[in-house]
CSV table of C-alpha atoms and ligand atoms in Angstrom, one decimal:
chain,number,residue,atom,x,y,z
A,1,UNK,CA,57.5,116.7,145.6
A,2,UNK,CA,56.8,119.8,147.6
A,3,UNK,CA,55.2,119.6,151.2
A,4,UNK,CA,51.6,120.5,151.4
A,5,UNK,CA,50.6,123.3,153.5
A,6,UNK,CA,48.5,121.4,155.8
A,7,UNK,CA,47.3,117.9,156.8
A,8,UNK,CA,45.0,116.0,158.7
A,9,UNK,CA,45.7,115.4,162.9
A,10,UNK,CA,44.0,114.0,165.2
A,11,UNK,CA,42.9,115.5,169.1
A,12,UNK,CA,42.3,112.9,171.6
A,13,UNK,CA,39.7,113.6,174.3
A,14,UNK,CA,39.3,112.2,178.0
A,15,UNK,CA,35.5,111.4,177.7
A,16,UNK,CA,33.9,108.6,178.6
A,17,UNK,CA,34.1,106.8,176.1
A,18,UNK,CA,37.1,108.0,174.4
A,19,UNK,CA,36.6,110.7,171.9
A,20,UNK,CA,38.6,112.3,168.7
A,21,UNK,CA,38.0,115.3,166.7
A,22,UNK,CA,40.2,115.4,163.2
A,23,UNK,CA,41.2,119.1,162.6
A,24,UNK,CA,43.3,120.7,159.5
A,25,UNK,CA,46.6,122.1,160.6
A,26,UNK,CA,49.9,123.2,159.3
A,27,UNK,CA,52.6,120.8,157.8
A,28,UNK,CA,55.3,121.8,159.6
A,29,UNK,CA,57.5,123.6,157.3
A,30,UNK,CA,60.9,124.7,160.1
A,31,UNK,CA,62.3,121.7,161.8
A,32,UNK,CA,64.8,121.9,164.7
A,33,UNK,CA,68.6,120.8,163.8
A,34,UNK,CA,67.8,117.3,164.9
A,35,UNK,CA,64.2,116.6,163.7
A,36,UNK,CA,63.2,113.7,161.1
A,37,UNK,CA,59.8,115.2,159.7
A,38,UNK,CA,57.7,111.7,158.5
A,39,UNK,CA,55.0,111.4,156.2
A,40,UNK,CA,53.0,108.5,158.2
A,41,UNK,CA,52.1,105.2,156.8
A,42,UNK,CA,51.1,103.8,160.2
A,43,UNK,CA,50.5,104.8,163.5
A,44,UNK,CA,49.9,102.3,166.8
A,45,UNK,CA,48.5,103.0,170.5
A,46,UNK,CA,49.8,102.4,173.6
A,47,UNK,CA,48.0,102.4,176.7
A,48,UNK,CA,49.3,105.8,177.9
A,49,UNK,CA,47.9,107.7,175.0
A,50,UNK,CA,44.5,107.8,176.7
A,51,UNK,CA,46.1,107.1,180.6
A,52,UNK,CA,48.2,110.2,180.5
A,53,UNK,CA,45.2,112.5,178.9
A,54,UNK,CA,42.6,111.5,181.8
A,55,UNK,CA,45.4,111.6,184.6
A,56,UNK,CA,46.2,115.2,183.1
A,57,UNK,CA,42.9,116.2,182.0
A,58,UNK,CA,44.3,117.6,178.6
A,59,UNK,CA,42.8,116.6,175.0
A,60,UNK,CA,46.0,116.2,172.3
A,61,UNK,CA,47.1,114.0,169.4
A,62,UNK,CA,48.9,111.5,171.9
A,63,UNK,CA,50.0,109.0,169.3
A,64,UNK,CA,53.8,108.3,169.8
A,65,UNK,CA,54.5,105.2,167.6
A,66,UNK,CA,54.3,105.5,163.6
A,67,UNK,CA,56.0,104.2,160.6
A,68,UNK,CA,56.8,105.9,157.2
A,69,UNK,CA,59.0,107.3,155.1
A,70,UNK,CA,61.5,110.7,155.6
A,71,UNK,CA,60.4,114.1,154.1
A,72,UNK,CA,62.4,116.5,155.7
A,73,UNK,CA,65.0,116.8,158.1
A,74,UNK,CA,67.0,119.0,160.7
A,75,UNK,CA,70.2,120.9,159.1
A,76,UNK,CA,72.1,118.2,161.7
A,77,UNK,CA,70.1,115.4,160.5
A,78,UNK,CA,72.6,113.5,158.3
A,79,UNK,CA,71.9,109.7,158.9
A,80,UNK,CA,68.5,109.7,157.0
A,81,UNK,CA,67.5,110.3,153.0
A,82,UNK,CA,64.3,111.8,151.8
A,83,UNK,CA,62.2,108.5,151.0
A,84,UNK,CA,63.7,106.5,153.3
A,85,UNK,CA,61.9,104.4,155.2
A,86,UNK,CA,61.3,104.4,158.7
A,87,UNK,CA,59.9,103.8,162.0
A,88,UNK,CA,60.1,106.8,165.0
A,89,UNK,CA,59.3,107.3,168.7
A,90,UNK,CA,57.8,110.7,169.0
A,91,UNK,CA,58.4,112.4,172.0
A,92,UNK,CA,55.7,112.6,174.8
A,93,UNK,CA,53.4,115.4,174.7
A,94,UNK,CA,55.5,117.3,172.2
A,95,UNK,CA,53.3,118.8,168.8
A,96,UNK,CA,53.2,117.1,165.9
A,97,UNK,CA,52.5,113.4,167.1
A,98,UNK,CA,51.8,110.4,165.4
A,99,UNK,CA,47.7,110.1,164.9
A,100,UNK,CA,48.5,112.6,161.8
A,101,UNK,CA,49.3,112.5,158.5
A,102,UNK,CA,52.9,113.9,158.9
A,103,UNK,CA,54.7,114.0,162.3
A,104,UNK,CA,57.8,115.0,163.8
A,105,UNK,CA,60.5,112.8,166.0
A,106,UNK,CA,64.3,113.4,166.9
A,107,UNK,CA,66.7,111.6,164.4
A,108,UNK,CA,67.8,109.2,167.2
A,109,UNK,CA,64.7,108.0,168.1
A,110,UNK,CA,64.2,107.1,164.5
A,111,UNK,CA,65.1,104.2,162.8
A,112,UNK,CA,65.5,102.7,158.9
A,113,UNK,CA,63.4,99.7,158.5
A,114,UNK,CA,64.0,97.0,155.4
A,115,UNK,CA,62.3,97.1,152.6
A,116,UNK,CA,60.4,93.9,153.3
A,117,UNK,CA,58.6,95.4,156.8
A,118,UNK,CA,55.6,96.4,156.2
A,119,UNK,CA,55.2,100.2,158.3
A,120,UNK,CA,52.1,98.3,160.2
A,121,UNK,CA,54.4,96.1,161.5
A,122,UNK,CA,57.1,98.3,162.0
A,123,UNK,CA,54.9,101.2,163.9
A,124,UNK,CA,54.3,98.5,166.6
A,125,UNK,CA,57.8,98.2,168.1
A,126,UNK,CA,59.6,101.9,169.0
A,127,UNK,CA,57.5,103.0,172.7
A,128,UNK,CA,57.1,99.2,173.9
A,129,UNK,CA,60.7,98.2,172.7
A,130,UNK,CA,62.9,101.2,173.9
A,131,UNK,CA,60.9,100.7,177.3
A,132,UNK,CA,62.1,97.4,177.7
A,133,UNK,CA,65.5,98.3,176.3
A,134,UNK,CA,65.6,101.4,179.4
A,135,UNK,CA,64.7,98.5,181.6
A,136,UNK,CA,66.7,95.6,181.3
A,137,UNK,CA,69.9,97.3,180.3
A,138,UNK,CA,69.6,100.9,182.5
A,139,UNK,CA,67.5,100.0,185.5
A,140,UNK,CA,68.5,96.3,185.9
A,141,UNK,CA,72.2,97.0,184.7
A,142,UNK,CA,72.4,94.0,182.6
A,143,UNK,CA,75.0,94.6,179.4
A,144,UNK,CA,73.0,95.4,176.4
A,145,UNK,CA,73.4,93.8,173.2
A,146,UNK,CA,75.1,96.4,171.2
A,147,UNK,CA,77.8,96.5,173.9
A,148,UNK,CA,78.4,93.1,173.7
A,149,UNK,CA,81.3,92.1,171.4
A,150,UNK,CA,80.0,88.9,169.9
A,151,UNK,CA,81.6,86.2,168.0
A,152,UNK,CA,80.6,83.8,165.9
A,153,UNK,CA,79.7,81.4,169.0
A,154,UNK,CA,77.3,84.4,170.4
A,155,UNK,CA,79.4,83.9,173.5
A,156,UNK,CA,81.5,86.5,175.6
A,157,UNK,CA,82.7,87.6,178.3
A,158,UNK,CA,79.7,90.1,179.1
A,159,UNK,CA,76.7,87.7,177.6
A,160,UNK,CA,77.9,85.5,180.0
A,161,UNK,CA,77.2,87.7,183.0
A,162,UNK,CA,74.3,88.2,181.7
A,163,UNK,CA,73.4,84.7,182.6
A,164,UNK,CA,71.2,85.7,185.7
A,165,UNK,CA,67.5,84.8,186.8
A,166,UNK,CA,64.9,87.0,185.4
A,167,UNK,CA,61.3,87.3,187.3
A,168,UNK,CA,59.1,88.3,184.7
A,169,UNK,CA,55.6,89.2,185.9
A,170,UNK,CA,53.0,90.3,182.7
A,171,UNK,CA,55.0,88.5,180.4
A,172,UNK,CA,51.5,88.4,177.5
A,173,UNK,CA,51.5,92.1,177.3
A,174,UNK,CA,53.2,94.2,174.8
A,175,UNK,CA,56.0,95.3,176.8
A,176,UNK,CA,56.6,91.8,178.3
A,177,UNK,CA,56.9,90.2,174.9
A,178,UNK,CA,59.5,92.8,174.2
A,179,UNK,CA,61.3,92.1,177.5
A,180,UNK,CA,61.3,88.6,176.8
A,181,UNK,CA,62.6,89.1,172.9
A,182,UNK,CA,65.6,91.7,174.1
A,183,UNK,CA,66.6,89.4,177.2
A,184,UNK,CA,66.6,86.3,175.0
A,185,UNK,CA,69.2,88.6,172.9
A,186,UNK,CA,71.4,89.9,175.4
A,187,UNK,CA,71.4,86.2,177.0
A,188,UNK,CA,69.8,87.3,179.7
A,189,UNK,CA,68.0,83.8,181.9
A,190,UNK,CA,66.6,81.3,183.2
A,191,UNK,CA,63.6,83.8,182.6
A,192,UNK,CA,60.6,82.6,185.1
A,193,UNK,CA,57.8,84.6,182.9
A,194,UNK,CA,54.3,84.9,183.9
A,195,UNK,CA,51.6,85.5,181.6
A,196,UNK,CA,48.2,84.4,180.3
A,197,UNK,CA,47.0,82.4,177.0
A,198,UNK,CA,49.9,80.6,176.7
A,199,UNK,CA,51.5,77.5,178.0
A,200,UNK,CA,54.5,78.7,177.9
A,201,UNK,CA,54.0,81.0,181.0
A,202,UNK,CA,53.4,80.3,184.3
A,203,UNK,CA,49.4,81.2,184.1
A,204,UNK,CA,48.8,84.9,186.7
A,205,UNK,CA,44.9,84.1,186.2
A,206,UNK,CA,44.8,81.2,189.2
A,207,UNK,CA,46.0,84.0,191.2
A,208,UNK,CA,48.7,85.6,193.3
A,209,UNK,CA,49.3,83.3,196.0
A,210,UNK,CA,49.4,80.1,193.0
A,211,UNK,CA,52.0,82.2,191.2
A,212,UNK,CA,53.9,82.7,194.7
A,213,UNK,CA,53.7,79.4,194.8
A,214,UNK,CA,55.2,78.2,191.6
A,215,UNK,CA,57.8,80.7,191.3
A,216,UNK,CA,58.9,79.8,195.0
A,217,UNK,CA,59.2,76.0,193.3
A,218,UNK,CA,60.9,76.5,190.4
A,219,UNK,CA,63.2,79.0,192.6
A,220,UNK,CA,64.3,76.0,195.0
A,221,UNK,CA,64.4,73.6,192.2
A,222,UNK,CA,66.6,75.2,190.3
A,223,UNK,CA,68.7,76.7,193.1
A,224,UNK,CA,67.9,80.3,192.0
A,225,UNK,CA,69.0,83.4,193.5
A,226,UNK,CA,65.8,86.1,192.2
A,227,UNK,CA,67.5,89.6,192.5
A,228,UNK,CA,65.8,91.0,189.0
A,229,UNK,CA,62.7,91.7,188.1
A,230,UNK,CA,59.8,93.4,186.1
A,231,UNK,CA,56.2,93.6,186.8
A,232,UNK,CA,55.2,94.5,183.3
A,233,UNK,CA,51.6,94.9,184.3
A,234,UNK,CA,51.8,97.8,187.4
A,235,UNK,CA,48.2,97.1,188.3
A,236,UNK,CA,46.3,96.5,191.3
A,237,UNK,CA,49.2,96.4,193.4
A,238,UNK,CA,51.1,93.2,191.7
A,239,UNK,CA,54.8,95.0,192.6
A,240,UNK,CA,53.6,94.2,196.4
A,241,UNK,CA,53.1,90.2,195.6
A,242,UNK,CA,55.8,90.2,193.2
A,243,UNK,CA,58.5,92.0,195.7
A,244,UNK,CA,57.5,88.9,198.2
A,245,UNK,CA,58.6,86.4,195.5
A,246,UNK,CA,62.5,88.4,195.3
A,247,UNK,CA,65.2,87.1,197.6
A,248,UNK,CA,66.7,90.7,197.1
A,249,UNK,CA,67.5,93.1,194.3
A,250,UNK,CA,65.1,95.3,191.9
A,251,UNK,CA,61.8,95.6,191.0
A,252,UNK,CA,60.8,97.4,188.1
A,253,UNK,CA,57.6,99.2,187.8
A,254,UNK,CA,55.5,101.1,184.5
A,255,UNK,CA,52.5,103.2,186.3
A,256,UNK,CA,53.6,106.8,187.8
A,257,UNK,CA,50.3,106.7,189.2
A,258,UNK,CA,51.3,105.0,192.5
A,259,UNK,CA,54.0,106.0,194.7
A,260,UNK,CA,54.8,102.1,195.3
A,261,UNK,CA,55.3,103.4,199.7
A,262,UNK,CA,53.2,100.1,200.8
A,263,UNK,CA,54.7,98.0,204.4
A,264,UNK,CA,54.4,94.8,202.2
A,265,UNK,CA,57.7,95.8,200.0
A,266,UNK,CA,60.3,94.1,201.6
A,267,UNK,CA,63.6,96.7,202.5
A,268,UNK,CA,66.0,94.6,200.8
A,269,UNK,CA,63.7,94.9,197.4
A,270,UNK,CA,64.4,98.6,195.5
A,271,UNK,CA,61.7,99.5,193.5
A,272,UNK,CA,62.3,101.7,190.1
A,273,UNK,CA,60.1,103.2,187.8
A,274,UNK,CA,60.8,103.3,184.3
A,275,UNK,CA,59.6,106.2,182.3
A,276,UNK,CA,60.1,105.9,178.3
A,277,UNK,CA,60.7,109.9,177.5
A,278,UNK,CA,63.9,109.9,179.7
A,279,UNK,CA,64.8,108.7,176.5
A,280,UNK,CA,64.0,111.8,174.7
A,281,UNK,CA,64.2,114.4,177.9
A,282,UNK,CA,67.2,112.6,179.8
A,283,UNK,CA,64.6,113.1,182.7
A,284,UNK,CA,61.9,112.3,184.7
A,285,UNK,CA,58.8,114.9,185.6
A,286,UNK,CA,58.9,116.1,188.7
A,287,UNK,CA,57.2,114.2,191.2
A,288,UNK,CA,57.4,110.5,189.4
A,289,UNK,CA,57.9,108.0,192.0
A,290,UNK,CA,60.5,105.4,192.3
A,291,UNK,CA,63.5,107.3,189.9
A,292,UNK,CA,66.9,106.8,188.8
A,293,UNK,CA,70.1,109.1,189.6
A,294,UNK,CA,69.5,112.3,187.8
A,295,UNK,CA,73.2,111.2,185.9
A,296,UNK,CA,71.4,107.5,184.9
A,297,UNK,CA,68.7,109.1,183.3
A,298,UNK,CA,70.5,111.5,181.4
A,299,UNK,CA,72.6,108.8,179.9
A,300,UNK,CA,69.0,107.2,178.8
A,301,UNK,CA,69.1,109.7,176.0
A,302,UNK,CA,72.8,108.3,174.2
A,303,UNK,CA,71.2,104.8,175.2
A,304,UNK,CA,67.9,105.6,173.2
A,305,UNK,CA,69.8,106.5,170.2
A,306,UNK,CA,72.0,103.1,170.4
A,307,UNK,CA,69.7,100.7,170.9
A,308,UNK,CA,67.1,102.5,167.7
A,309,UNK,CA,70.4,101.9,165.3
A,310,UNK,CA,70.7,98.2,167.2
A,311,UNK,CA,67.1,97.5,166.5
A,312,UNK,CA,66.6,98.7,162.9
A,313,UNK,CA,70.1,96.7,162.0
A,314,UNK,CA,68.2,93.6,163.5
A,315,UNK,CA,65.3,94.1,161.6
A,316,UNK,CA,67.5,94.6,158.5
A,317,UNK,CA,69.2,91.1,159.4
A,318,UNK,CA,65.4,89.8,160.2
A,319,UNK,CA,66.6,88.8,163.5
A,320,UNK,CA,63.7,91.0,165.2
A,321,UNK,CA,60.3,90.0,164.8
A,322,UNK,CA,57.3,92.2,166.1
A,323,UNK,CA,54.3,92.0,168.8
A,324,UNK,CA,51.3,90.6,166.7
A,325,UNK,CA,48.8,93.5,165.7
A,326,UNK,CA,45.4,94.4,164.9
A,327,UNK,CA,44.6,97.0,162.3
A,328,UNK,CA,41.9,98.9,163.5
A,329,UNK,CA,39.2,100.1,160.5
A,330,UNK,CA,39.0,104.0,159.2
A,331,UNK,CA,42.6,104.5,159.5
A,332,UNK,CA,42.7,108.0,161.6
A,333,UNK,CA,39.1,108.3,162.0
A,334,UNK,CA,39.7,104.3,164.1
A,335,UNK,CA,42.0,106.1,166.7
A,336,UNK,CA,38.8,106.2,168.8
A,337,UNK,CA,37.6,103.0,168.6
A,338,UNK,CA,41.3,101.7,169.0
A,339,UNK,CA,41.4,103.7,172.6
A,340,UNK,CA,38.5,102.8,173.9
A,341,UNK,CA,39.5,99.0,173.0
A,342,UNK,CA,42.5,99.3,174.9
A,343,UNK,CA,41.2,101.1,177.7
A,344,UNK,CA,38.4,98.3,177.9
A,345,UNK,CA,41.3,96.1,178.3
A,346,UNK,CA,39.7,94.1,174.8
A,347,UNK,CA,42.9,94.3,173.0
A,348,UNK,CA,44.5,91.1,174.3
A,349,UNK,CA,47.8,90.4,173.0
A,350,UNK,CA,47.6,92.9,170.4
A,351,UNK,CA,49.0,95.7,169.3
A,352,UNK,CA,46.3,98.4,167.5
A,353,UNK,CA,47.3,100.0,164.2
A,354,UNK,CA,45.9,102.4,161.9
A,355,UNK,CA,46.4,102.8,158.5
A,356,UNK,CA,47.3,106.8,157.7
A,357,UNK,CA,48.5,107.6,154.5
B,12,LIG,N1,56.2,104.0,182.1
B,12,LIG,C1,56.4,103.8,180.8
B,12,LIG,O1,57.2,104.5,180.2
B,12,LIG,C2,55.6,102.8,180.1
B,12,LIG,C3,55.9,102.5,178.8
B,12,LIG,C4,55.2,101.4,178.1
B,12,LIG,C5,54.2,100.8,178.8
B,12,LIG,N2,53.9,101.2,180.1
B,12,LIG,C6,52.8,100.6,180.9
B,12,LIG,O2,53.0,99.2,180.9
B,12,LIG,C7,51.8,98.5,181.0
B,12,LIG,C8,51.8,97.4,179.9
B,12,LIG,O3,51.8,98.1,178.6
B,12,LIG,P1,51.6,97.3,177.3
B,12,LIG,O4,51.7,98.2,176.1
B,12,LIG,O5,52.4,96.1,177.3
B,12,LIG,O6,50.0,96.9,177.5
B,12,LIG,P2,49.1,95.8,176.8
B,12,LIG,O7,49.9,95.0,175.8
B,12,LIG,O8,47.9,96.5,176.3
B,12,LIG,O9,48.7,94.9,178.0
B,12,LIG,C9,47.6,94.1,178.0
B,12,LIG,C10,48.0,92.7,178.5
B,12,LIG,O10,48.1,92.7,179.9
B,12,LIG,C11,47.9,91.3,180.3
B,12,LIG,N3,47.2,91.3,181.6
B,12,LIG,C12,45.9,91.6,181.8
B,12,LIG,N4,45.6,91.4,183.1
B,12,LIG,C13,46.7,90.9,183.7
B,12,LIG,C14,47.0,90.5,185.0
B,12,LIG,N5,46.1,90.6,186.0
B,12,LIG,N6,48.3,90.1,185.3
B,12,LIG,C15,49.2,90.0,184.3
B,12,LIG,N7,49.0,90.4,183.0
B,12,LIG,C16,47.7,90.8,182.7
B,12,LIG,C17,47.0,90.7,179.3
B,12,LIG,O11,47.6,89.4,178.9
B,12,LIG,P3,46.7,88.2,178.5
B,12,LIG,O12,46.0,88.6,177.3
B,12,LIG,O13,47.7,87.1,178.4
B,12,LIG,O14,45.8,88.0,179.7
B,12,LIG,C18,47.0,91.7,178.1
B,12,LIG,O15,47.3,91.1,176.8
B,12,LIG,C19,50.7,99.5,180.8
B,12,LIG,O16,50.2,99.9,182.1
B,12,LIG,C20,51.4,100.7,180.2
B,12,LIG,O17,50.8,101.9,180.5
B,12,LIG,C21,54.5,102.2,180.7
């Protein structure tokens, strides 16, 4: 079926609340060598899509996450069909996001799903999963699962040194579910994981010092050496607490709004910030805090395109189950209401979806 000339896409605005205008525009109809052009089933929000447009002070479609099937590709596009189905990471800030009816993503940040994922569920995991993916297996330098030569007895070499204590702090949140998932995978643990509604966390609400606390127990019980760790939260200074509970080692961090300087860092703690598009750029922006080597985060970018073909081959073996989700009502007309949800912080546990096409 031809392409139609133009579609629906959303702008995002930095008001207060959270405001969207839904304009006509051109279907893209030239696509660079390596772009996937996707008809969108499904779109999902992450907090940056309305953090990055108020720290900015720009109005765009900032949707990133969707789920759909192929409709054109790149002349060096050769991985994909027309009518495939598929889910994408779209790169930050670039045109043609995903709170549209069609939207464009490089082929290696997109991945097949199977037949029996539905794109709601699908849209939910590329942002959150590839940033915990840069994380654990780039910034923390544990092996990553499609490096790992398994047998039959999921044991090796490699999945063995990943054995290691994890510090987990935000484990509830999108991206700590993710963590948790990809470091159960990569036999990555013990995991101390901290989290709220559910007992299978150490609870954050008591507080910082009851968390210090706890973790300092479990650490001495269990003779643990703490030398990894994520805060997957980055608010109101958690990194300093968290950095206090570390004998040594890393810290990773998710906000580029702080520049992470404060006394209360111990000097034997590094702190690194992970930003999702080195994926897509093989770079951070000027003037992030915290970064890799220039040569690590240009490697992010081969990494990104691994672990997509990883992850939609687990999905296809249905060893790779999503965050649970909300559909928010209206489909691209909800985009709003979805924002403002999440910047209310209302959204608790759950991804936001909308229903496109
Ligand atoms: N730099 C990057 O590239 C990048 C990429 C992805 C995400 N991020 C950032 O990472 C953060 C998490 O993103 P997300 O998508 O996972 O967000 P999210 O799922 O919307 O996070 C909400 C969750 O945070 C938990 N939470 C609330 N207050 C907390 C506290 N005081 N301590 C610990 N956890 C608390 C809540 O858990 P309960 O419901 O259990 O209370 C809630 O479910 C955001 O700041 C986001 O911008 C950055």
């Amino acid at each position: 079926m031809p392409l139609p000339k133009e579609m629906r896409s959303v702008t995002v605005h930095p008001t207060q609340p959270i405001t969207t205008t839904i304009t006509t525009v051109a279907v893209p109809q030239i696509l660079a060598p390596n772009e996937v052009l996707i008809k969108v089933q499904a779109a999902a929000s992450n907090p940056k899509d309305w953090l990055h447009l108020f720290m900015l002070g720009v109005s765009l479609n900032s949707g990133d996450d969707l789920a759909g099937t192929v409709v054109g590709m790149g002349t060096e596009v050769s991985k994909f069909r027309i009518g495939d189905r598929v889910a994408a990471f779209h790169a930050l800030g670039q045109p043609y996001g995903a709170y549209a009816e069609y939207a464009v993503a490089p082929a290696y940040t997109v991945f097949a799903i199977p037949g029996d994922m539905g794109f709601e569920e699908a849209s939910t995991i590329p942002l959150v999963s590839l940033t915990a993916a840069i994380t654990l297996f780039r910034r923390q330098g544990f092996a990553a699962p499609w490096d790992l030569d398994l047998g039959p007895d999921q044991e090796c070499a490699d999945k063995n040194k990943n054995k290691k204590p994890l510090l987990l702090y935000g484990a509830t949140a999108a991206l700590g579910t993710y963590i948790v998932k990809l470091a159960k995978m990569a036999g990555i643990g013990p995991i101390i994981a901290i989290g709220g509604g559910s007992n299978i966390f150490l609870d954050y609400r008591p507080g910082m010092e009851q968390v210090k606390k706890e973790v300092s127990g479990y650490a001495k019980r269990y003779n643990l050496k703490l030398l990894n760790s994520i805060d997957a939260f980055t608010e109101n200074k958690t990194w300093v607490d968290i950095s206090q509970m570390l004998d040594a080692g890393i810290l990773s961090v998710f906000s580029s709004a702080n520049s992470y300087d404060e006394s209360g860092v111990p000097d034997n703690v590094q702190i690194m910030y992970t930003y999702v598009d080195t994926g897509h750029e093989g770079a951070y922006k000027p003037g992030m805090p915290k970064q890799a080597t220039p040569e690590e985060a240009v490697g992010d970018v081969d990494s990104a395109g691994k672990f997509f073909d990883w992850v939609g081959n687990m999905c296809r073996e249905g060893k790779f189950s999503v965050h649970p989700f909300d559909v928010v009502p209206h489909g691209l007309h909800g985009v709003a209401d979805g924002l403002n949800t999440l910047k209310d912080g209302q959204a608790r546990g759950k991804k936001l979806v909308y229903i496109v096409s």
